């Protein structure tokens, strides 16, 4: 596997990822290519994918959203007087 100018190994052909590989005799860390087809993939249906993306966006960009939802639910329960929703 040829080395690039940055010191990382580069794949010679095909689509691949770089995986760290330590060399005992050197302080450098070299990367060995792994083929993408060798990695196990999990195909999601559209609803599962959309729910996952929604959760990630809410978590990363709107962290206060669950607090606002809980507050709105409590206010709605107080307005309607439903003791089950209040708890």
mmCIF file of N, CA and C in Angstrom, residues 6-45:
data_model
loop_
_atom_site.group_PDB
_atom_site.id
_atom_site.type_symbol
_atom_site.label_atom_id
_atom_site.label_comp_id
_atom_site.label_asym_id
_atom_site.label_seq_id
_atom_site.Cartn_x
_atom_site.Cartn_y
_atom_site.Cartn_z
ATOM 1 N N UNK A 6 1.072 12.770 3.621
ATOM 2 C CA UNK A 6 0.654 13.015 4.999
ATOM 3 C C UNK A 6 1.047 11.889 5.943
ATOM 4 N N UNK A 7 1.560 10.781 5.429
ATOM 5 C CA UNK A 7 1.978 9.680 6.273
ATOM 6 C C UNK A 7 0.933 8.601 6.431
ATOM 7 N N UNK A 8 -0.195 8.720 5.751
ATOM 8 C CA UNK A 8 -1.243 7.712 5.824
ATOM 9 C C UNK A 8 -1.173 6.824 4.594
ATOM 10 N N UNK A 9 -1.521 5.560 4.787
ATOM 11 C CA UNK A 9 -1.537 4.669 3.634
ATOM 12 C C UNK A 9 -2.777 4.955 2.811
ATOM 13 N N UNK A 10 -2.661 4.798 1.525
ATOM 14 C CA UNK A 10 -3.778 5.073 0.634
ATOM 15 C C UNK A 10 -4.118 3.807 -0.137
ATOM 16 N N UNK A 11 -5.425 3.561 -0.355
ATOM 17 C CA UNK A 11 -5.800 2.364 -1.106
ATOM 18 C C UNK A 11 -5.395 2.491 -2.560
ATOM 19 N N UNK A 12 -5.095 1.362 -3.173
ATOM 20 C CA UNK A 12 -4.671 1.388 -4.565
ATOM 21 C C UNK A 12 -5.849 1.298 -5.522
ATOM 22 N N UNK A 13 -6.939 0.627 -5.112
ATOM 23 C CA UNK A 13 -8.091 0.530 -5.994
ATOM 24 C C UNK A 13 -9.335 0.239 -5.174
ATOM 25 N N UNK A 14 -10.512 0.557 -5.727
ATOM 26 C CA UNK A 14 -11.775 0.254 -5.070
ATOM 27 C C UNK A 14 -12.129 1.262 -4.002
ATOM 28 N N UNK A 15 -13.369 1.197 -3.557
ATOM 29 C CA UNK A 15 -13.826 2.068 -2.490
ATOM 30 C C UNK A 15 -13.433 1.438 -1.174
ATOM 31 N N UNK A 16 -12.761 2.188 -0.318
ATOM 32 C CA UNK A 16 -12.337 1.621 0.953
ATOM 33 C C UNK A 16 -12.298 2.689 2.024
ATOM 34 N N UNK A 17 -12.230 2.241 3.247
ATOM 35 C CA UNK A 17 -12.075 3.109 4.397
ATOM 36 C C UNK A 17 -10.691 2.870 4.961
ATOM 37 N N UNK A 18 -10.209 3.823 5.742
ATOM 38 C CA UNK A 18 -8.903 3.672 6.351
ATOM 39 C C UNK A 18 -9.088 3.246 7.798
ATOM 40 N N UNK A 19 -8.421 2.174 8.206
ATOM 41 C CA UNK A 19 -8.509 1.641 9.547
ATOM 42 C C UNK A 19 -7.117 1.707 10.155
ATOM 43 N N UNK A 20 -6.991 2.225 11.415
ATOM 44 C CA UNK A 20 -5.655 2.333 12.009
ATOM 45 C C UNK A 20 -5.001 0.974 12.225
ATOM 46 N N UNK A 21 -3.701 0.928 11.989
ATOM 47 C CA UNK A 21 -2.928 -0.300 12.163
ATOM 48 C C UNK A 21 -1.592 0.108 12.759
ATOM 49 N N UNK A 22 -1.302 -0.351 13.973
ATOM 50 C CA UNK A 22 -0.065 0.045 14.649
ATOM 51 C C UNK A 22 1.100 -0.819 14.185
ATOM 52 N N UNK A 23 2.239 -0.201 14.095
ATOM 53 C CA UNK A 23 3.483 -0.886 13.776
ATOM 54 C C UNK A 23 4.331 -0.900 15.043
ATOM 55 N N UNK A 24 4.806 -2.071 15.466
ATOM 56 C CA UNK A 24 5.570 -2.187 16.704
ATOM 57 C C UNK A 24 6.935 -1.480 16.619
ATOM 58 N N UNK A 25 7.551 -1.506 15.472
ATOM 59 C CA UNK A 25 8.898 -0.973 15.336
ATOM 60 C C UNK A 25 8.933 0.521 15.033
ATOM 61 N N UNK A 26 7.797 1.169 14.927
ATOM 62 C CA UNK A 26 7.767 2.575 14.557
ATOM 63 C C UNK A 26 6.755 3.315 15.428
ATOM 64 N N UNK A 27 6.965 4.580 15.631
ATOM 65 C CA UNK A 27 6.040 5.396 16.415
ATOM 66 C C UNK A 27 4.863 5.855 15.562
ATOM 67 N N UNK A 28 4.965 5.720 14.245
ATOM 68 C CA UNK A 28 3.887 6.146 13.357
ATOM 69 C C UNK A 28 2.744 5.143 13.380
ATOM 70 N N UNK A 29 1.550 5.630 13.127
ATOM 71 C CA UNK A 29 0.387 4.763 12.974
ATOM 72 C C UNK A 29 0.056 4.721 11.491
ATOM 73 N N UNK A 30 0.033 3.538 10.936
ATOM 74 C CA UNK A 30 -0.304 3.366 9.532
ATOM 75 C C UNK A 30 -1.753 2.922 9.426
ATOM 76 N N UNK A 31 -2.353 3.141 8.299
ATOM 77 C CA UNK A 31 -3.737 2.787 8.081
ATOM 78 C C UNK A 31 -3.828 1.730 6.990
ATOM 79 N N UNK A 32 -4.570 0.682 7.284
ATOM 80 C CA UNK A 32 -4.774 -0.354 6.281
ATOM 81 C C UNK A 32 -6.159 -0.165 5.669
ATOM 82 N N UNK A 33 -6.295 -0.309 4.384
ATOM 83 C CA UNK A 33 -7.606 -0.135 3.757
ATOM 84 C C UNK A 33 -8.506 -1.333 4.019
ATOM 85 N N UNK A 34 -9.785 -1.060 4.222
ATOM 86 C CA UNK A 34 -10.784 -2.115 4.301
ATOM 87 C C UNK A 34 -11.845 -1.817 3.260
ATOM 88 N N UNK A 35 -12.321 -2.832 2.631
ATOM 89 C CA UNK A 35 -13.326 -2.636 1.593
ATOM 90 C C UNK A 35 -14.684 -2.348 2.201
ATOM 91 N N UNK A 36 -15.432 -1.426 1.598
ATOM 92 C CA UNK A 36 -16.748 -1.041 2.089
ATOM 93 C C UNK A 36 -17.707 -2.226 2.060
ATOM 94 N N UNK A 37 -17.598 -3.084 1.084
ATOM 95 C CA UNK A 37 -18.477 -4.238 0.985
ATOM 96 C C UNK A 37 -18.295 -5.210 2.137
ATOM 97 N N UNK A 38 -17.144 -5.180 2.775
ATOM 98 C CA UNK A 38 -16.881 -6.072 3.890
ATOM 99 C C UNK A 38 -17.586 -5.612 5.155
ATOM 100 N N UNK A 39 -17.988 -4.358 5.212
ATOM 101 C CA UNK A 39 -18.683 -3.837 6.380
ATOM 102 C C UNK A 39 -20.153 -4.229 6.312
ATOM 103 N N UNK A 40 -20.725 -4.568 7.455
ATOM 104 C CA UNK A 40 -22.115 -4.973 7.515
ATOM 105 C C UNK A 40 -22.993 -3.723 7.482
ATOM 106 N N UNK A 41 -23.991 -3.719 6.633
ATOM 107 C CA UNK A 41 -24.887 -2.572 6.544
ATOM 108 C C UNK A 41 -26.264 -2.962 7.039
ATOM 109 N N UNK A 42 -26.988 -1.979 7.533
ATOM 110 C CA UNK A 42 -28.328 -2.194 8.046
ATOM 111 C C UNK A 42 -29.255 -1.245 7.293
ATOM 112 N N UNK A 43 -30.125 -1.781 6.471
ATOM 113 C CA UNK A 43 -31.038 -0.965 5.676
ATOM 114 C C UNK A 43 -32.272 -0.676 6.521
ATOM 115 N N UNK A 44 -32.579 0.607 6.681
ATOM 116 C CA UNK A 44 -33.725 1.025 7.481
ATOM 117 C C UNK A 44 -34.890 1.388 6.584
ATOM 118 N N UNK A 45 -36.109 1.177 7.090
ATOM 119 C CA UNK A 45 -37.265 1.651 6.344
ATOM 120 C C UNK A 45 -37.364 3.166 6.553
#
